PDB file of C-alpha atoms in Angstrom:
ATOM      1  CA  UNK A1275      18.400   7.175 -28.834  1.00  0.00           C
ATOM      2  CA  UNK A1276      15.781   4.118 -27.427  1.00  0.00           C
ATOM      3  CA  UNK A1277      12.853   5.746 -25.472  1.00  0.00           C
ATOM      4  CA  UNK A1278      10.769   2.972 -23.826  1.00  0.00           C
ATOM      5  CA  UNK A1279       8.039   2.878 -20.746  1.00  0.00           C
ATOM      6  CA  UNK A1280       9.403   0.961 -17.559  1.00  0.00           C
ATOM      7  CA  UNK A1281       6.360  -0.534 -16.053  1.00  0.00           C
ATOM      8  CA  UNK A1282       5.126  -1.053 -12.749  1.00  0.00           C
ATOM      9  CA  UNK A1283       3.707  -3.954 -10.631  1.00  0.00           C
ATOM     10  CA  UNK A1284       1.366  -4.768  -8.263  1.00  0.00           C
ATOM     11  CA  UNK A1285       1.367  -7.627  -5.943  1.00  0.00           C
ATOM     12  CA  UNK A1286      -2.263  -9.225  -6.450  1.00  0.00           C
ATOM     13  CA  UNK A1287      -1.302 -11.498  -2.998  1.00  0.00           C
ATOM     14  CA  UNK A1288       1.765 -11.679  -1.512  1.00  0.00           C
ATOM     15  CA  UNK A1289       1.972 -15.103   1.047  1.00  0.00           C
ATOM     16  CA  UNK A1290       5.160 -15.289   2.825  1.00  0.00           C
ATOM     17  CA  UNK A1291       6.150 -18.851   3.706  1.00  0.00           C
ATOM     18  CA  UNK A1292       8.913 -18.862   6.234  1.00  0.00           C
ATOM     19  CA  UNK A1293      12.663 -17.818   6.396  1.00  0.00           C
ATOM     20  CA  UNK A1294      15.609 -19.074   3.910  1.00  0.00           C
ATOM     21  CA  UNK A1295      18.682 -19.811   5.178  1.00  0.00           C
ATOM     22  CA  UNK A1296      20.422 -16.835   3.344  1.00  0.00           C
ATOM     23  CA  UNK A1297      18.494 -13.983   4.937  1.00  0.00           C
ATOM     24  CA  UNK A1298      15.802 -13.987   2.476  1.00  0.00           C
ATOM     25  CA  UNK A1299      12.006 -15.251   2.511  1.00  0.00           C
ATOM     26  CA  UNK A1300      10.354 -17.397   0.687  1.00  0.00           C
ATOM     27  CA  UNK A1301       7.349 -15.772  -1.014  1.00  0.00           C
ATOM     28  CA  UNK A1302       4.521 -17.175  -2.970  1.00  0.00           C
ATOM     29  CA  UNK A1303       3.111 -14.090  -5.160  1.00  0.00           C
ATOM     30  CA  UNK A1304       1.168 -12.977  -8.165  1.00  0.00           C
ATOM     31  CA  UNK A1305       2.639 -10.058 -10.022  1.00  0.00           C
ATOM     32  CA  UNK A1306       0.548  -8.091 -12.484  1.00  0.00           C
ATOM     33  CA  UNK A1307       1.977  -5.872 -14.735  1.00  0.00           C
ATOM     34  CA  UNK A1308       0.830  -2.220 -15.009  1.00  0.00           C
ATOM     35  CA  UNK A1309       1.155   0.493 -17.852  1.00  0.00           C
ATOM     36  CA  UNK A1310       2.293   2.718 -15.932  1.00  0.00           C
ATOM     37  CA  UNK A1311       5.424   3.565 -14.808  1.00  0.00           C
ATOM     38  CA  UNK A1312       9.346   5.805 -15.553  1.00  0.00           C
ATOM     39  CA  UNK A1313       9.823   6.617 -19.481  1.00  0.00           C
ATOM     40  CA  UNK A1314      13.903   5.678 -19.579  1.00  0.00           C
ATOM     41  CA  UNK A1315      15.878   7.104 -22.416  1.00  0.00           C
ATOM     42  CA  UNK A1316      19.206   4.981 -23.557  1.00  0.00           C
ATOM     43  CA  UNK A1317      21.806   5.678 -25.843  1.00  0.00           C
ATOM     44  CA  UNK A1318      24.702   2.957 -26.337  1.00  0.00           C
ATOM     45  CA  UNK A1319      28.113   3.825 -28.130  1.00  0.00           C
ATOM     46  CA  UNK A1320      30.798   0.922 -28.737  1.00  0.00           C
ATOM     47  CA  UNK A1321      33.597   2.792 -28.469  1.00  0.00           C
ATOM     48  CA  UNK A1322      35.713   0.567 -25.964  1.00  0.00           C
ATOM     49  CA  UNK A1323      35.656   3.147 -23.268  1.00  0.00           C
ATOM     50  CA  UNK A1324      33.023   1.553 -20.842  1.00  0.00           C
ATOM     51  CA  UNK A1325      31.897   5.178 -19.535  1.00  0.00           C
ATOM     52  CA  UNK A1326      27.971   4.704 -17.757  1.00  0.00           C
ATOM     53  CA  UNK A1327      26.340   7.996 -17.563  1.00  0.00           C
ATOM     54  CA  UNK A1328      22.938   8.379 -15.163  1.00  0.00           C
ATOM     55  CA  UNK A1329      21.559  11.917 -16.383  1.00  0.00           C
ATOM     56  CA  UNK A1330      19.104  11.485 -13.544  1.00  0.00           C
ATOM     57  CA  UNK A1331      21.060   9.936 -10.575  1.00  0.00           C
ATOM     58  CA  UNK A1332      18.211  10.227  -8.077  1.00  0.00           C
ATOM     59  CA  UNK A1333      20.556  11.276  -5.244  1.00  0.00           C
ATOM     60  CA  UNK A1334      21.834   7.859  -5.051  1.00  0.00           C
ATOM     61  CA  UNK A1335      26.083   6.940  -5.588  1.00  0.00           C
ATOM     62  CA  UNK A1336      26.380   5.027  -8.893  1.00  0.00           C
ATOM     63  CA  UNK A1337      27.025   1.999  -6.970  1.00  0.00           C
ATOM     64  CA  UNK A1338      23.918   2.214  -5.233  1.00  0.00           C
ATOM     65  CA  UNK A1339      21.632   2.705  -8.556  1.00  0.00           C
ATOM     66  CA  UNK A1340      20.285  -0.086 -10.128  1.00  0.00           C
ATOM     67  CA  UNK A1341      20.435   1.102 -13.243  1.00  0.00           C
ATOM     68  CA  UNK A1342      24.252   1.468 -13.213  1.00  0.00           C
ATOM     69  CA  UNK A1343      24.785  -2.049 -11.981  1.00  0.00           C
ATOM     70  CA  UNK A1344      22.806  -3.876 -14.182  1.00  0.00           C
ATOM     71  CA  UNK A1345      25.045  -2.053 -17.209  1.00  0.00           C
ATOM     72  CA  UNK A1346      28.666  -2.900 -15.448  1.00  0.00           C
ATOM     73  CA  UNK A1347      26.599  -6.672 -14.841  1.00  0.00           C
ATOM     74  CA  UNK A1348      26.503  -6.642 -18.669  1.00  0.00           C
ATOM     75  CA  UNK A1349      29.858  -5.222 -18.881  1.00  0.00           C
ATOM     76  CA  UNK A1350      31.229  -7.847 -16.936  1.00  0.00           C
ATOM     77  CA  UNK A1351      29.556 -10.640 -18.615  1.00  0.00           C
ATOM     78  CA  UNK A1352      30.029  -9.959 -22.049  1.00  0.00           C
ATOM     79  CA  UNK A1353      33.770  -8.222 -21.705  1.00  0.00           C
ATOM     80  CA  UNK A1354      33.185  -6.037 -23.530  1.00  0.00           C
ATOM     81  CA  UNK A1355      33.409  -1.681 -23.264  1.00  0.00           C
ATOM     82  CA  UNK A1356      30.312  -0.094 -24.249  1.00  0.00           C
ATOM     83  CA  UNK A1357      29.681   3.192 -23.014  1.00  0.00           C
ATOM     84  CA  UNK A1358      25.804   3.717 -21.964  1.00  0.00           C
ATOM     85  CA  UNK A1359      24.185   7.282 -21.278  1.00  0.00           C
ATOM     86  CA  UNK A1360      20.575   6.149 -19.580  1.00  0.00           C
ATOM     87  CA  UNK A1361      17.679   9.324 -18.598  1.00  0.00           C
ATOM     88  CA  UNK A1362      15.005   8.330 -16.334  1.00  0.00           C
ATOM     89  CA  UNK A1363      11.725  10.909 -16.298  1.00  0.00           C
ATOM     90  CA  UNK A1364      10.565   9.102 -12.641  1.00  0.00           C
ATOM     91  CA  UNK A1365       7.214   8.883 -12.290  1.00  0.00           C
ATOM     92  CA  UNK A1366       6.872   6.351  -9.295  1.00  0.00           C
ATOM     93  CA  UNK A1367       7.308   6.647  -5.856  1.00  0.00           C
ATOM     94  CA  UNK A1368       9.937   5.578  -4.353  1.00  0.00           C
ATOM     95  CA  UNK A1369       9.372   3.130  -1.608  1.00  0.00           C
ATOM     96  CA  UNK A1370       5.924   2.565  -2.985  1.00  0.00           C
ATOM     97  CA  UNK A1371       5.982  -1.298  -3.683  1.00  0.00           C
ATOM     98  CA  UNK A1372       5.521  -0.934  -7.080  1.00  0.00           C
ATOM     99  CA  UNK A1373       8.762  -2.370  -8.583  1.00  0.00           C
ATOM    100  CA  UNK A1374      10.305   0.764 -10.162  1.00  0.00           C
ATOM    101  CA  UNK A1375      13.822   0.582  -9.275  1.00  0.00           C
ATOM    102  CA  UNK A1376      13.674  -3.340 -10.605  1.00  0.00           C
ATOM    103  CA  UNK A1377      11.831  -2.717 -13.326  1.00  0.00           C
ATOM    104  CA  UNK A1378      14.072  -0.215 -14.137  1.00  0.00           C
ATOM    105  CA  UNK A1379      17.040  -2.197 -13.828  1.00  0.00           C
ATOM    106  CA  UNK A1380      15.711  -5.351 -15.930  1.00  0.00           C
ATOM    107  CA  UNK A1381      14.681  -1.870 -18.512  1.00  0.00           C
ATOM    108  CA  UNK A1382      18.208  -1.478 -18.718  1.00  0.00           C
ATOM    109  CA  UNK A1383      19.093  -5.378 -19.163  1.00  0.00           C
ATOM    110  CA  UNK A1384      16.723  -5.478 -22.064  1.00  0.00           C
ATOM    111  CA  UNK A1385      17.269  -2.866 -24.283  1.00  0.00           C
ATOM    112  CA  UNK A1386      21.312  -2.391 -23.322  1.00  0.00           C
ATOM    113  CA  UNK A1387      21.811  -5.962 -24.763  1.00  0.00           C
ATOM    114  CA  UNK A1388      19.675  -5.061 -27.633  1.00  0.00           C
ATOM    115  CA  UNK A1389      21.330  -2.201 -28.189  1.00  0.00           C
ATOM    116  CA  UNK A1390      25.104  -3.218 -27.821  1.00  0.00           C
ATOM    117  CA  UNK A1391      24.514  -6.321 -29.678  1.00  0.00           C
ATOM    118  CA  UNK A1392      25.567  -8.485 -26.996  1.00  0.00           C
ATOM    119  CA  UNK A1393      22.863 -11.305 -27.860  1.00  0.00           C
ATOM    120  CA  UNK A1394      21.948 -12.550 -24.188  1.00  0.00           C
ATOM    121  CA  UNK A1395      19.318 -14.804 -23.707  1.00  0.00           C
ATOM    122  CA  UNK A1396      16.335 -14.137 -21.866  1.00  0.00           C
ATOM    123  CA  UNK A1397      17.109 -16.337 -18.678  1.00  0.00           C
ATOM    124  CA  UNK A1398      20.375 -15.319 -18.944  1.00  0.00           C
ATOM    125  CA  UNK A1399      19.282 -12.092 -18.434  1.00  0.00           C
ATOM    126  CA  UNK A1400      16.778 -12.666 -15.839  1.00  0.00           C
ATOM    127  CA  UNK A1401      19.684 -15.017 -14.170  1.00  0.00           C
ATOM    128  CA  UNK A1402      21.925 -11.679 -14.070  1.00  0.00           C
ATOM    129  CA  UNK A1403      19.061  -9.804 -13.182  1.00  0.00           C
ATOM    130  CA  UNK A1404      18.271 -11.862  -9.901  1.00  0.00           C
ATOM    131  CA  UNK A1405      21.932 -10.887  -8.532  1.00  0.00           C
ATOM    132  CA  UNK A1406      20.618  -7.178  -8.816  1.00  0.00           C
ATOM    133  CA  UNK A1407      17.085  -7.978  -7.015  1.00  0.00           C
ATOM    134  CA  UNK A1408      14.981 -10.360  -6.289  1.00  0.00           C
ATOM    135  CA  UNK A1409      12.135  -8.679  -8.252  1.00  0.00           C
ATOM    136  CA  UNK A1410      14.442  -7.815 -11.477  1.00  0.00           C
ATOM    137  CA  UNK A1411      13.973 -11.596 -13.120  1.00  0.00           C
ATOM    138  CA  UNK A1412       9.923 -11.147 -13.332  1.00  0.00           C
ATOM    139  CA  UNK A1413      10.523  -7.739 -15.234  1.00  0.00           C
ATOM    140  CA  UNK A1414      13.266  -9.172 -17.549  1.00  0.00           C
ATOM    141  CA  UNK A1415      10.369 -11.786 -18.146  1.00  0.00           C
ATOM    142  CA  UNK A1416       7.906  -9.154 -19.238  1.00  0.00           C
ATOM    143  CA  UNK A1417       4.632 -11.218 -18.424  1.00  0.00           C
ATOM    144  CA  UNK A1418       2.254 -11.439 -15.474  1.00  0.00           C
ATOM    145  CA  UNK A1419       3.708 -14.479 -13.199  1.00  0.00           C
ATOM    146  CA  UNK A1420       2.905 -16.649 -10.205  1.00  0.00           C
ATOM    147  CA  UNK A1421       5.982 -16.197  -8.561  1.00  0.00           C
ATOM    148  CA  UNK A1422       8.444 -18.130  -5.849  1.00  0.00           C
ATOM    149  CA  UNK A1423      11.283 -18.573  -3.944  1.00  0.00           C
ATOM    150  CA  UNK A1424      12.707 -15.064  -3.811  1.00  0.00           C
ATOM    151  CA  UNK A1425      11.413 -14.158  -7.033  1.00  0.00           C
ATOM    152  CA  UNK A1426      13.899 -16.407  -9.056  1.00  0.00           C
ATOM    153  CA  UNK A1427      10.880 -18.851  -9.936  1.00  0.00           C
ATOM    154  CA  UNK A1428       8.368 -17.558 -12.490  1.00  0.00           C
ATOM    155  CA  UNK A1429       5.601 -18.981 -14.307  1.00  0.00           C
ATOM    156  CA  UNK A1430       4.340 -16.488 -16.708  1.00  0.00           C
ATOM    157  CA  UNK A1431       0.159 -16.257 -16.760  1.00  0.00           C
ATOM    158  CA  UNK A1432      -1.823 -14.456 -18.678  1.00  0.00           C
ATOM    159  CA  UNK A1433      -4.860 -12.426 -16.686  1.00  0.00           C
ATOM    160  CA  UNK A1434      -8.130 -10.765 -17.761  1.00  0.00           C
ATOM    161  CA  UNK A1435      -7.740  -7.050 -18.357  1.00  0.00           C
ATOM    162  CA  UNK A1436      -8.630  -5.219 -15.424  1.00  0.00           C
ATOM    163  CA  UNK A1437      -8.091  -1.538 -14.121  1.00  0.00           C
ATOM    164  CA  UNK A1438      -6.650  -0.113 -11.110  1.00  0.00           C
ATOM    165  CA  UNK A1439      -6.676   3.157  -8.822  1.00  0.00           C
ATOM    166  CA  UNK A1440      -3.312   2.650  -7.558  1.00  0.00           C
ATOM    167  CA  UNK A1441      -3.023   5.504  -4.592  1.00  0.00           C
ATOM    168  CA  UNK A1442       0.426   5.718  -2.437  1.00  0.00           C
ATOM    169  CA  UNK A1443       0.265   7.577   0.567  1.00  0.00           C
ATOM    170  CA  UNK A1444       2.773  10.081   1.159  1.00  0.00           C
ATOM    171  CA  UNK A1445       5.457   7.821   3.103  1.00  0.00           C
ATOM    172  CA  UNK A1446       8.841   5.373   2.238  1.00  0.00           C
ATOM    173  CA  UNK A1447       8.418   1.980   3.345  1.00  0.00           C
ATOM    174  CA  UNK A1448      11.868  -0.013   3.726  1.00  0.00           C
ATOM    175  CA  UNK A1449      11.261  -3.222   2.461  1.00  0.00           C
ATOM    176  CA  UNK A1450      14.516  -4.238   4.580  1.00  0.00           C
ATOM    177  CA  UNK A1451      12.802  -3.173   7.659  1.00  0.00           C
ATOM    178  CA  UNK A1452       9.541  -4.798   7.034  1.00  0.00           C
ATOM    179  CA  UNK A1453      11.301  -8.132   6.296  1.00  0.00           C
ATOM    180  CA  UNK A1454      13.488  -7.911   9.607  1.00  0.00           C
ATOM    181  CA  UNK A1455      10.821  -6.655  11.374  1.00  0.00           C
ATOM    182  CA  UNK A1456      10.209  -9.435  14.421  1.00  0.00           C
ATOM    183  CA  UNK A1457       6.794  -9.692  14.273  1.00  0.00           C
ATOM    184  CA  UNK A1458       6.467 -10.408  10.745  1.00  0.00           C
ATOM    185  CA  UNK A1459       6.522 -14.009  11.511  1.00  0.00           C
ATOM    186  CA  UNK A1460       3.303 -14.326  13.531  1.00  0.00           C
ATOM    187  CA  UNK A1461       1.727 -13.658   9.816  1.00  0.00           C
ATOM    188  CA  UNK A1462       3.019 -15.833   7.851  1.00  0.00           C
ATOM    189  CA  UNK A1463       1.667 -18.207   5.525  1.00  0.00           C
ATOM    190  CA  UNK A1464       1.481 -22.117   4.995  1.00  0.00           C
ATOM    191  CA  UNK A1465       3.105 -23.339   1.659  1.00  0.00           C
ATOM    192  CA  UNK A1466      -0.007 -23.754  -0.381  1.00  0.00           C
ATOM    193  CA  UNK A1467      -0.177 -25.487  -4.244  1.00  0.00           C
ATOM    194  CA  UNK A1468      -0.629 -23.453  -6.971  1.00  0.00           C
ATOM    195  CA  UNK A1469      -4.156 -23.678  -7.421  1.00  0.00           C
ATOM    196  CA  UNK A1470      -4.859 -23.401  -3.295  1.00  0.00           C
ATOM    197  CA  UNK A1471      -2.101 -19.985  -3.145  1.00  0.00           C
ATOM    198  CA  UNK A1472      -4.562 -18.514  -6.578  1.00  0.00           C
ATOM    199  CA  UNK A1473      -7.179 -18.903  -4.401  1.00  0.00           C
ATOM    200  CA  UNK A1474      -5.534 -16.183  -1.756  1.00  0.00           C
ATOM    201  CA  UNK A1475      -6.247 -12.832  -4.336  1.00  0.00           C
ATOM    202  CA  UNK A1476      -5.449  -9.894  -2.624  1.00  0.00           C
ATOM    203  CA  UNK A1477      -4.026 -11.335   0.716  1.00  0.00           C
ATOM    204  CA  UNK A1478      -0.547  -9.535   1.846  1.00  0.00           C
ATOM    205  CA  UNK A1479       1.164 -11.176   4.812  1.00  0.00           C
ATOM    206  CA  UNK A1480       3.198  -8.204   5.502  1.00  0.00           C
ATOM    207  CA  UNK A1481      -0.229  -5.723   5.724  1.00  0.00           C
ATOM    208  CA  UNK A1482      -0.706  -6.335   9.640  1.00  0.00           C
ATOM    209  CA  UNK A1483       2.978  -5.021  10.064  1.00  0.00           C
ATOM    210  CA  UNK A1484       3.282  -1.627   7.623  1.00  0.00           C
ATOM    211  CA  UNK A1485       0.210  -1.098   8.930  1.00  0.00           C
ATOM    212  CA  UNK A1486       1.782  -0.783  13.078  1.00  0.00           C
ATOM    213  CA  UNK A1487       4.890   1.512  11.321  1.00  0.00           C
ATOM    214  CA  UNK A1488       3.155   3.641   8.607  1.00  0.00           C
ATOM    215  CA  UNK A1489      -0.311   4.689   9.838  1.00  0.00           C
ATOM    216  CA  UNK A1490      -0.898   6.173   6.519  1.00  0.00           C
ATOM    217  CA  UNK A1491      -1.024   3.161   4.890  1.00  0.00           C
ATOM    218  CA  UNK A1492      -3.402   1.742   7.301  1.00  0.00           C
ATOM    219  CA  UNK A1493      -5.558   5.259   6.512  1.00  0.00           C
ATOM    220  CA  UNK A1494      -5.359   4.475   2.816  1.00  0.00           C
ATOM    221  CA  UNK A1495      -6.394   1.017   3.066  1.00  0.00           C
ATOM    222  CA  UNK A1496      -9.619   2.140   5.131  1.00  0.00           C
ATOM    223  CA  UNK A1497     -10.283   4.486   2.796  1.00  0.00           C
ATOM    224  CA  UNK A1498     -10.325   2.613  -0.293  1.00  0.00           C
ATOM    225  CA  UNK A1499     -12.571  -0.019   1.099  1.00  0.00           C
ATOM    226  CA  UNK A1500     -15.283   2.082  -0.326  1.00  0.00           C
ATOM    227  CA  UNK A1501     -14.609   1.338  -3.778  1.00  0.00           C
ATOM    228  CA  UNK A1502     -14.213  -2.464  -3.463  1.00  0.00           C
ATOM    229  CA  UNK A1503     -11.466  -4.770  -2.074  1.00  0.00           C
ATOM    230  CA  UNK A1504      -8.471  -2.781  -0.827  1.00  0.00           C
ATOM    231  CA  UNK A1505      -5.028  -4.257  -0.844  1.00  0.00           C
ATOM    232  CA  UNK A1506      -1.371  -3.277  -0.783  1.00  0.00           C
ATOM    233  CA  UNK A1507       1.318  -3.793  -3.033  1.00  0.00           C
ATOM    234  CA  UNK A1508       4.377  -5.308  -1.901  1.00  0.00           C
ATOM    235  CA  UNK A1509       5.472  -3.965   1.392  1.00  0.00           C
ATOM    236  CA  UNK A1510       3.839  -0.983   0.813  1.00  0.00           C
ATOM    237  CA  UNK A1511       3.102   1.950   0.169  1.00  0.00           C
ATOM    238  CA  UNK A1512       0.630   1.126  -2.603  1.00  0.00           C
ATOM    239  CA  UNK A1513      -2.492   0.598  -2.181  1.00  0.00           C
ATOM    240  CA  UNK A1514      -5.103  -0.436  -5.204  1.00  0.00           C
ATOM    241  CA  UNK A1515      -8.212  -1.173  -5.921  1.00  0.00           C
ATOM    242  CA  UNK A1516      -9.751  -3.329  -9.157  1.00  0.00           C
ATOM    243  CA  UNK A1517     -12.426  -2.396 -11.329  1.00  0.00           C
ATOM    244  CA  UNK A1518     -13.739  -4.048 -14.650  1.00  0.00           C
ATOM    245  CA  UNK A1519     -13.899  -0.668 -16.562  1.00  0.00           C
ATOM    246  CA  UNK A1520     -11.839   2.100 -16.794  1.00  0.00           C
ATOM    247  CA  UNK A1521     -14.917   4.979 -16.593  1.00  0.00           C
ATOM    248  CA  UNK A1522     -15.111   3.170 -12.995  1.00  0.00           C
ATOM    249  CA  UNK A1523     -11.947   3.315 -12.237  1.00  0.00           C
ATOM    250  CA  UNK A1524     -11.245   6.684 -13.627  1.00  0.00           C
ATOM    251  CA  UNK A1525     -14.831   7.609 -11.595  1.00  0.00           C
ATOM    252  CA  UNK A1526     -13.388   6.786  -8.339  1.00  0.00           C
ATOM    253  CA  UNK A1527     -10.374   8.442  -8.550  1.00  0.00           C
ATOM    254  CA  UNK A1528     -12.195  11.646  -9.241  1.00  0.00           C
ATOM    255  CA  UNK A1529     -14.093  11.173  -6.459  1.00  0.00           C
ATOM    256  CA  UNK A1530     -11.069  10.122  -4.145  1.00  0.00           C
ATOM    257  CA  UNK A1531      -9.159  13.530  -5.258  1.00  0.00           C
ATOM    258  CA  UNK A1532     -12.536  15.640  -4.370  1.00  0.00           C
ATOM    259  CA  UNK A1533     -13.788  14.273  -0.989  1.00  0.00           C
ATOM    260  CA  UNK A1534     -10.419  13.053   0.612  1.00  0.00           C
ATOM    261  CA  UNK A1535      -8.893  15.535   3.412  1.00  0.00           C
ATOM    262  CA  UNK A1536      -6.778  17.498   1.546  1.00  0.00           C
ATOM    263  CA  UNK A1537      -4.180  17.680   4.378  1.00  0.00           C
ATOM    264  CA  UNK A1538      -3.421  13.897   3.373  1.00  0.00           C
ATOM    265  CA  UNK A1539      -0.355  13.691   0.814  1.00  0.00           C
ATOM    266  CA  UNK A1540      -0.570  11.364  -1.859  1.00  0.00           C
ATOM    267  CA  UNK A1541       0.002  10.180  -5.444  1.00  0.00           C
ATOM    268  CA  UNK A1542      -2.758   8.397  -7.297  1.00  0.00           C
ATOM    269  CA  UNK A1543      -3.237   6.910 -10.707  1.00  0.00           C
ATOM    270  CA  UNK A1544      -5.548   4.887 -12.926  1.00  0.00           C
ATOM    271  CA  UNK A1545      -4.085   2.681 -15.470  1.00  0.00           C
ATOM    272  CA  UNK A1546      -5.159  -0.794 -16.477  1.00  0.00           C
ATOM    273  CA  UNK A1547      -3.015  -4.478 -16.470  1.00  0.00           C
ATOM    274  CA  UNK A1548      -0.839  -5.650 -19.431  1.00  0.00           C
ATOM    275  CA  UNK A1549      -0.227  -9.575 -20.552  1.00  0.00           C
ATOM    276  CA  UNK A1550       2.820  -8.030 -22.227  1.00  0.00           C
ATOM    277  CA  UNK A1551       5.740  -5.835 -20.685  1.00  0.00           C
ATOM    278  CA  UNK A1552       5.749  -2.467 -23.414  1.00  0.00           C
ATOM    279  CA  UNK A1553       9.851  -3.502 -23.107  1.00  0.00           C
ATOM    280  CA  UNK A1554       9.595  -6.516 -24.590  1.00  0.00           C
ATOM    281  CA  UNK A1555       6.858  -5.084 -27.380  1.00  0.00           C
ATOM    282  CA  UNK A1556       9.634  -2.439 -28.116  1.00  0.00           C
ATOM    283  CA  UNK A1557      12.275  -4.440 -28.808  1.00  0.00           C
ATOM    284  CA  UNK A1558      10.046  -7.236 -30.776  1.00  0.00           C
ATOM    285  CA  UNK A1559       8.922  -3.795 -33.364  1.00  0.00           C
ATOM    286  CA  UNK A1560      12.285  -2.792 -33.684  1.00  0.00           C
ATOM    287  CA  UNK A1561      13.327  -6.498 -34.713  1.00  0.00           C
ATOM    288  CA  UNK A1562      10.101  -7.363 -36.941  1.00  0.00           C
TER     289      UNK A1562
END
């Protein structure tokens, strides 16, 4: 049995440049890694009869799970018939913006082919993973990256240590219906260089638009303002703020579970950012 912490991401800007031609957008991000996030439990048995179990199914059809995709994507590329039993203890939200169901996907990329011995590169991995979703390849990567394209195009940074009160209001944002959402155009960004788009820190292109759907959001957002510079996550429902110690960080969110109207349902946490994905530091102990 492999226990290992799935982490979390945050969005620290999120500039969306126009349209592709496929359906998706082009996006010009930075993604910064949490250590936070689902505790997944694998077991892997070579026994040629290519059974996946999902102990925790989260009320989704296998063929909707992540999870159970990326192992029949390994399946398929390495022929061969490993069964795979994979737990999840879930600890995000769903619908929060934070990466979960990608990172646990790429999770399950990662320590499946360490596991069943299949010896697939990295950016072979991250090339299955971007099939799965378009935030899966940054997770396979395990590093903070300035990201683009649809995700597929990563250039792994390493950031000063910071900590975050990551709050998500009680509400599912649909990324799909952001992203087909009309009006999402109007905000839009101009392609920008590198060191012009690093310049953009906690801008989110798709904040004016969650914002007219989820009023909660909007709520948070205002809120948070108090502690420093409030942003969201993705396409919501995370919101964060930044702080340069924990004690602050851990400060506010005491003070944010005390004054805040207690009729307002959410989920907050305090955890701080990570150059390295605890995936990839598993798998590098158990090969050292």
């Amino acid at each position: 049995m492999f226990k290992v912490l799935s982490p979390c991401k945050i969005n620290l800007f999120l500039n969306i440049t126009g349209k592709r031609a496929d359906g998706f957008h082009n996006l010009q991000s930075l993604f910064c890694m949490l250590n936070h996030g689902d505790e997944m439990t694998f077991e892997v048995d070579n026994d040629g009869r290519g059974e996946i179990t999902l102990v925790n199914t989260m009320g989704m059809k296998p063929e909707e799970n992540l999870i159970y995709r990326a192992v029949r994507a390994l399946q398929e590329h390495s022929g061969r018939r490993f069964s795979v039993t994979v737990d999840v203890k879930k600890v995000l939200p769903m619908g929060g913006g934070l990466g979960g169901g990608s990172s646990n996907a790429a999770t399950t990329l990662l320590v499946v082919n360490h596991l069943a011995k299949l010896n697939i590169d990295n950016q072979t991995l991250q090339n299955i993973g971007a099939a799965l979703g378009s935030d899966v390849p940054f997770f396979v990567g395990g590093h903070h990256a300035y990201v683009e394209g649809r995700g597929e195009y990563l250039r792994p940074l390493e950031l000063d240590e910071r900590w975050y009160l990551v709050v998500t209001p009680d509400c599912h944002v649909s990324t799909r219906e952001i992203f087909t959402d009309p009006g999402l155009k109007e905000h839009f960004s101009p392609e920008r260089t590198f060191e012009d788009a690093m310049d953009c820190m906690y801008n989110n292109d798709c904040e004016c638009t969650v914002r007219k759907k989820f009023s909660e959001v909007g709520l948070t957002l205002d809120y948070l303002v108090k502690y420093g510079r409030a942003a969201m996550s993705g396409t919501g429902a995370s919101c964060y703020v930044a702080f340069d110690t924990r004690e602050e960080a851990l400060k506010a969110h005491e003070d944010l579970c005390k004054v805040w109207d207690q009729d307002f349902s959410f989920q907050a946490f305090v955890t701080e950012s990570i150059n390295v994905s605890p995936v990839t530091t598993a798998l590098m102990n158990c090969q050292a």
